[in-house]
Backbone as a ProteinNet text record, in pm:
[ID]
protein_1_A
[PRIMARY]
MDTHTAELTSLIQTLLKRPIAFHRAFANIAGGAMPGLFLSQAWYWSQRSGADGWFYKTQEEWEEETALTRNEQEQVRKRLITLRLIEEKLRGVPARLYYRLIQGNIERAIAGYPIPLTLEDTLAIEKTTLIKLLYRFYDVEKG
[TERTIARY]
-2734.3	-2751.6	-2836.3	-2967.4	-3051.8	-3009.8	-3094	-3086.5	-3041.4	-3124.6	-3122.8	-2976.4	-2935.9	-2821.1	-2697.2	-2712.3	-2615.4	-2604.4	-2725.1	-2707.6	-2660	-2664.4	-2624.3	-2462.7	-2447.7	-2304	-2205.2	-2284.4	-2200.9	-2210.5	-2288.1	-2291.3	-2198	-2217.9	-2103.4	-1945.6	-1929.5	-1812.2	-1765.8	-1850.7	-1833.8	-1751.9	-1867	-1834	-1697.7	-1639.1	-1521.8	-1400.4	-1433.3	-1307.9	-1217.2	-1247.5	-1150.6	-1118.8	-1075.5	-1019.1	-925.2	-894.2	-796.5	-688.9	-573.9	-473.4	-468.4	-465.5	-424	-304.2	-209.3	-89.6	-104.8	-58.4	-25.3	22.6	159.4	249.6	212.4	151	54.3	-2.7	-113.5	-177.7	-75.8	-1.9	106.5	167.6	210.5	292	181.4	44.9	-61.5	-116.9	-113.1	-227.4	-351.8	-354.7	-499.4	-532.6	-638.7	-703.5	-742.1	-796.5	-837.5	-733.5	-624.6	-544	-452.3	-442.7	-364.5	-417.6	-562.4	-631.3	-635.5	-658.3	-625.6	-498	-383.4	-257.2	-194.8	-276.1	-267.5	-308.5	-415.5	-478.5	-419.6	-369.5	-260.6	-129.9	-77.2	25	19.5	-117.4	-153.9	-159.3	-218.3	-251.6	-117.8	-16.7	86.3	205.3	174.6	262.7	244.5	127	55	41.8	114.2	104.3	237	229.4	337.2	454.4	586.6	717.1	706.9	639.1	645	561.4	479.7	419.6	275.4	225.6	120.1	-12	-102	-233.3	-375.3	-452.8	-596.9	-687.3	-764	-873.9	-981.2	-1108	-1205.5	-1254.7	-1345.8	-1388.7	-1471	-1554.1	-1659	-1560.5	-1466.3	-1376.3	-1323.9	-1252.1	-1200.1	-1325.6	-1428.5	-1548.8	-1549.9	-1577.7	-1614.6	-1492.7	-1385.8	-1274.3	-1247.4	-1284.8	-1231	-1371.3	-1460	-1576.5	-1568.1	-1470.7	-1466	-1535.2	-1622.5	-1700.3	-1591.9	-1675.7	-1638.6	-1563.4	-1643.3	-1558.4	-1437.5	-1444.1	-1362.1	-1217.6	-1259.7	-1151.8	-1081.4	-1150	-1090.6	-1010.9	-1064.2	-952.2	-834.4	-846.2	-753.4	-644.8	-677.2	-612.3	-553.7	-594.1	-556.5	-429.5	-464.8	-367.8	-230.1	-243	-174.6	-64.5	-112.5	-69.3	24.2	-29.3	48.2	135.3	134	257.4	337.8	353.6	407.2	431.3	342	353.2	285.1	157.6	135.5	138.4	120.5	95	-36.4	-99.4	-200.6	-141.8	-217.7	-214.2	-346.2	-377.1	-491.3	-447.8	-481.8	-443.4	-562	-518.4	-616.8	-749.1	-824.2	-965.8	-1054.2	-1156.8	-1179.2	-1078	-1056.1	-924	-988.2	-891.3	-874.7	-777.5	-803.2	-706.8	-642.2	-511.1	-397	-309.3	-277.2	-213.9	-73.5	31.5	128.2	185.9	239.5	326.2	434.3	464.5	596	687.7	769.4	823.1	922	980.5	1118.1	1056	977	927.8	831.2	754.3	696.9	798.1	890.7	1020	1097.8	1142.2	1189.7	1071.3	955.6	842.1	845.6	843.1	829.8	969.4	1063.5	1197.8	1212.7	1094.8	1170.8	1234.6	1229.3	1330.3	1226.8	1264.5	1208.2	1175.8	1060.9	1074.3	1124.9	1219.2	1265.2	1146.1	1168	1076	1104.4	1056.3	1064.7	1088	1135.9	1157.4	1032	882.6	769.4	720.8	725.9	696.6	746.9	876.6	957.3	896.4	850.8	832.8	673.5	595.1	454.3	451.6	557.2	593.7	627.9	737.2	756.9	659.5	598.7	474.1	366.4	344.8	263.3	324.2	456.3	523.8	535.1	544.3	549.9	397.6	329.3	162.5	146.3	191	190.1	239.9	375	469.2	393.3	337.2	283.8	175.3	87.4	-51.9	8.6	87.1	144.7	213.5	257.8	330.6	206.4	128.1	-10.7	-89.2	-70.8	-150.3	-76.8	36.9	146.9	123.7	141.2	112.4	-4.9	-116.1	-243.9	-285.1	-231.3	-278.4	-230
-4518.5	-4394.2	-4326.8	-4285.4	-4214.3	-4056	-3977.8	-3841.5	-3775.2	-3813.1	-3700.4	-3737.1	-3852.4	-3897.6	-3843.7	-3850.1	-3789.7	-3640.8	-3568.8	-3402.3	-3407.2	-3468.2	-3437	-3479.1	-3586.9	-3593.2	-3498.4	-3448.7	-3346.2	-3175.5	-3183.6	-3051.2	-3118.9	-3195.2	-3216.9	-3206.1	-3263.7	-3262.3	-3128.9	-3019.2	-2876.7	-2814.2	-2850.6	-2772.2	-2821.2	-2897.8	-2994.8	-2922.8	-2877	-2871.1	-2735.8	-2673.7	-2598.4	-2592	-2687.7	-2705.8	-2621.2	-2597	-2519.8	-2618	-2559.9	-2653.7	-2617.6	-2695.7	-2642.1	-2736.4	-2639.3	-2687.5	-2705	-2822.9	-2860.4	-2758.5	-2740.6	-2682.8	-2526.2	-2466.9	-2328.2	-2319.8	-2465.4	-2457.1	-2456.5	-2536.8	-2579	-2445.7	-2371.4	-2234.7	-2138.8	-2136.9	-2044.5	-2047.1	-2169	-2206.3	-2276.6	-2336.3	-2380.2	-2397.6	-2467.7	-2488	-2353.7	-2265.2	-2173.4	-2078.5	-2054.2	-1948	-2008.6	-2146.5	-2236.8	-2239	-2247.7	-2240.3	-2109.9	-2020.1	-1853.8	-1869.7	-1885.5	-1862.9	-1943.9	-2079.7	-2141.2	-2102.7	-2033.9	-1967.5	-1818.7	-1740.1	-1635.6	-1695.1	-1818.7	-1836.2	-1854.1	-1940.7	-1958	-1798.6	-1706.1	-1579.7	-1528.2	-1529.8	-1442.1	-1505.7	-1628.7	-1701.4	-1642.3	-1561.8	-1468.4	-1347.3	-1285.4	-1150.8	-1100.8	-944.1	-892.6	-907.4	-828	-866.7	-821.5	-711.5	-680.4	-781.8	-849.8	-961.8	-917.1	-787.6	-765.4	-821.3	-859.7	-903.2	-854.9	-826.8	-778.8	-866.1	-871	-997.3	-938	-958.1	-883.9	-979.2	-920.2	-1024.6	-1138.6	-1099.8	-1203.3	-1301.3	-1255.7	-1344.3	-1483.1	-1402.9	-1485.4	-1574.3	-1550.3	-1613.9	-1732.7	-1686.8	-1807.7	-1884.5	-1845.1	-1950.1	-2028	-1968.2	-2065	-2092.9	-2037.9	-2051.6	-1994.5	-1929.7	-1824.3	-1704	-1721.9	-1597.1	-1455.8	-1342.7	-1212.4	-1218.6	-1250.9	-1255.6	-1342.1	-1471.7	-1575.6	-1527.7	-1467	-1400	-1284.4	-1190.7	-1070.3	-1145.1	-1241	-1311.8	-1365.8	-1425.1	-1482.7	-1406.2	-1279.7	-1188.8	-1132	-1097.7	-1055	-1118.6	-1250.9	-1358.2	-1366.6	-1362.4	-1384.5	-1235.4	-1159.2	-992.4	-1008.6	-1049.7	-1055.7	-1152.7	-1269.8	-1349.2	-1331.7	-1193.9	-1160.5	-1244.7	-1282	-1393.6	-1334.2	-1232.8	-1138.5	-993.4	-910.3	-779.6	-739.6	-611.4	-559.5	-427.2	-344	-239.1	-169	-46.9	-2.6	82.2	32.3	131.5	209.4	287.3	329.5	416.5	454	526.6	459.2	417.7	376.1	298.8	274.2	196.9	46.9	-9.2	-164.5	-225.8	-337.9	-402.7	-499.4	-481.5	-557.3	-675.1	-784.6	-844.1	-878	-928.3	-968.8	-1063.5	-1167.7	-1258.7	-1221	-1252.9	-1246.5	-1336.3	-1343.3	-1499.2	-1557.4	-1467.4	-1501.7	-1550.1	-1467.2	-1500.9	-1643	-1687.9	-1805.1	-1918.5	-1879.8	-2000.6	-2000	-1923.5	-1939.8	-2020.8	-1977.9	-2053.8	-2213.6	-2224.7	-2370.9	-2440.2	-2378.3	-2420.3	-2450.6	-2412.8	-2391.4	-2294.2	-2182.2	-2084.2	-1950	-1882.2	-1758.2	-1651.5	-1577.6	-1494.3	-1364.7	-1275.7	-1150.3	-1058.5	-987.9	-875.8	-744.1	-656.8	-524.9	-420.3	-318.6	-267.1	-201.2	-196.4	-159.2	-291.4	-398.8	-495.7	-554.1	-495.4	-497.9	-368.3	-286.7	-145.9	-226.9	-308.1	-342.4	-397.3	-535.2	-648.2	-561.6	-473.4	-386.2	-327	-250.2	-173.8	-265.5	-384.9	-477.7	-540.1	-557.6	-600.6	-511.6	-371.9	-272.4	-238.4	-251.9	-245.7	-352.7	-494.3	-570.1	-559.1	-524.3	-484	-401.4	-259.8	-192.8	-209.5	-293.8	-358.4	-431.1	-535.5	-616.7	-532.2	-423.8	-337.3	-249.7	-202.4	-148.5	-226.8	-348.7	-450.3	-468.3	-493.2	-529	-365.2	-285.1	-138.5	-129.2	-178.7	-150.8	-251.3	-385.4	-524.3	-484.6
-5027.4	-4956.2	-5004.7	-4930.6	-4970.6	-4992.3	-5061.6	-5095.8	-4922.4	-4850.7	-4707.3	-4675.3	-4672.5	-4584.3	-4663.2	-4811.3	-4905.2	-4867.3	-4860.5	-4831.4	-4735.7	-4622.9	-4446.3	-4479.8	-4517.4	-4523.8	-4612.7	-4690.8	-4772.4	-4720	-4637.6	-4571.2	-4437.8	-4383	-4248.6	-4323.4	-4444.4	-4498.8	-4538.3	-4577.6	-4605.4	-4482.6	-4344.3	-4253.5	-4158.1	-4198.4	-4136.7	-4232.2	-4321.4	-4436.7	-4363.7	-4312	-4261	-4113.6	-4065.5	-3917.9	-3877	-3761.4	-3707.2	-3622.4	-3634.3	-3545.2	-3406	-3312.3	-3193	-3154.4	-3109.8	-3049.4	-2901.2	-2851.8	-2696.1	-2621.4	-2682.8	-2639.7	-2617.8	-2688.8	-2653.8	-2519.7	-2514	-2392.2	-2262.9	-2278.5	-2157	-2100	-2203.9	-2187.9	-2156.8	-2210.1	-2154.3	-2060.8	-1998.5	-1886.1	-1905.1	-2038.2	-2054.1	-2169.5	-2217.9	-2350	-2430.1	-2357.3	-2421.2	-2485	-2372.1	-2456.4	-2522.3	-2502.2	-2598.4	-2748.9	-2741.8	-2880.1	-2924.6	-2856.8	-2894.4	-2953.1	-2873.6	-2906.6	-3071.1	-3093	-3182	-3307.2	-3293	-3411.1	-3458	-3376.3	-3368.9	-3446.6	-3396.4	-3440.1	-3614.3	-3641.9	-3764.9	-3848.1	-3816.9	-3862.4	-3870.6	-3757.9	-3792.8	-3875.2	-3932.1	-4012	-4165.8	-4156.3	-4319.1	-4282.6	-4205.7	-4176.5	-4240.9	-4248.1	-4295.4	-4241.8	-4273.7	-4213.7	-4081.7	-4069.3	-3887	-3800.1	-3856.1	-3761.4	-3717.1	-3750	-3693.9	-3808.3	-3735.5	-3806.5	-3752.1	-3811.5	-3785	-3785.2	-3661.1	-3649.5	-3586.2	-3614.6	-3541.2	-3453.2	-3344.4	-3224.1	-3276.7	-3396.1	-3453	-3522.3	-3609.1	-3682.5	-3561.4	-3442.6	-3359.3	-3289	-3284.6	-3249.6	-3337.1	-3448.9	-3566.7	-3619.8	-3571.6	-3579.8	-3450.9	-3351.4	-3228.1	-3159.7	-3172.8	-3096.9	-2945.2	-2923.5	-2777.1	-2797.1	-2695.4	-2673.3	-2655.9	-2655	-2658.3	-2510.7	-2396.9	-2268.6	-2241	-2305.4	-2322	-2394.7	-2510.6	-2604.3	-2488.3	-2428.7	-2349.5	-2233.4	-2149.6	-2056.6	-2137.5	-2213.3	-2277.8	-2348.4	-2395.8	-2418	-2319.1	-2234.8	-2128.5	-2034.5	-2028.9	-2015.9	-2043.6	-2184.2	-2297.5	-2294	-2231.8	-2254	-2134.1	-1994.2	-1880.8	-1897	-2004.9	-1990.7	-2079.7	-2155.3	-2255.4	-2367.3	-2421.9	-2524.3	-2664.4	-2640.6	-2735	-2720.2	-2809	-2798.8	-2863.4	-2831	-2921.3	-2947.7	-3073.5	-3098	-3154.9	-3153.9	-3199.9	-3320.7	-3457.6	-3573	-3646.5	-3711.5	-3811.8	-3761.2	-3859.5	-3830.9	-3916	-3868.8	-3732.6	-3669.1	-3558.6	-3480.8	-3512.1	-3526.4	-3513.5	-3455.5	-3374.2	-3289	-3374.9	-3353.9	-3438.4	-3339.7	-3362.6	-3256.9	-3329.8	-3218	-3271.1	-3154.7	-3210.7	-3119.2	-3076.1	-2945.4	-2881.5	-2913.1	-3040	-3082.7	-3008.2	-2982.5	-2882.3	-2753.3	-2691.7	-2553.1	-2580.3	-2666.7	-2696.7	-2684.8	-2752.2	-2799.2	-2658.3	-2572	-2437.9	-2386.8	-2380.8	-2262.1	-2317.1	-2461.8	-2472.1	-2443.9	-2441.4	-2404.9	-2262.1	-2176.3	-2038.1	-1984.7	-2037.5	-1999.4	-1962.1	-1872.2	-1821.3	-1931.6	-1899.7	-2010.7	-1949.9	-2002.3	-1915.9	-1898	-1825.6	-1782.5	-1828.5	-1859.4	-1882.4	-1767.3	-1773.9	-1659.5	-1605.8	-1712.9	-1655.5	-1585.5	-1627	-1534.4	-1418.9	-1394	-1274.1	-1193.3	-1225.8	-1151	-1093.6	-1177.4	-1148.1	-1024.8	-1041.2	-934.3	-812.2	-828	-706.8	-643	-708.3	-642.1	-606.1	-640	-594.1	-453	-458.5	-337.6	-242.3	-260.3	-169.6	-80.2	-181.7	-103.2	-12.2	-45.4	38.5	167.8	162.5	274	319.1	294.1	373.7	457.5	387.5	434.5	556.5	539.7	655	773.9	752.7	831.2	920	834.1	902.3	973.6	947.3	1027.8	1171.7	1168.1	1263.1	1349.4	1306.7	1387.8	1462.3	1406.7	1452.2	1570.1	1509	1580.2	1751.5
[MASK]
+++++++++++++++++++++++++++++++++++++++++++++++++++++++++++++++++++++++++++++++++++++++++++++++++++++++++++++++++++++++++++++++++++++++++++++++

């Protein structure tokens, strides 16, 4: 093996030393590979967090670890929050974005059980339903 090939092999081995785990079950419950990838990496970091489960990660760190762009991260985070699989909180000065998995909901989703809704979730659903009914009624009256 020539020197160039040996250097290239060494470089590639160095680059591949830190793979991240991708759990297919997370993709299944979160609705795709991108949210599954994000949730897999969040699972990894949550296992290394403090007792309260919160961990901090910058947007740049997420991109370095997962290759998800800023827009992809924002879409994924919104989806996972809507599904009630993660929660976020700003802490400190300057403010930093912390994450925590809602482990009970993740376990329920993997097992195929529904995730319980909060009163806030229920009210949001009821508001949306009421608005749709009002539009339908308005169209009938106008029609």
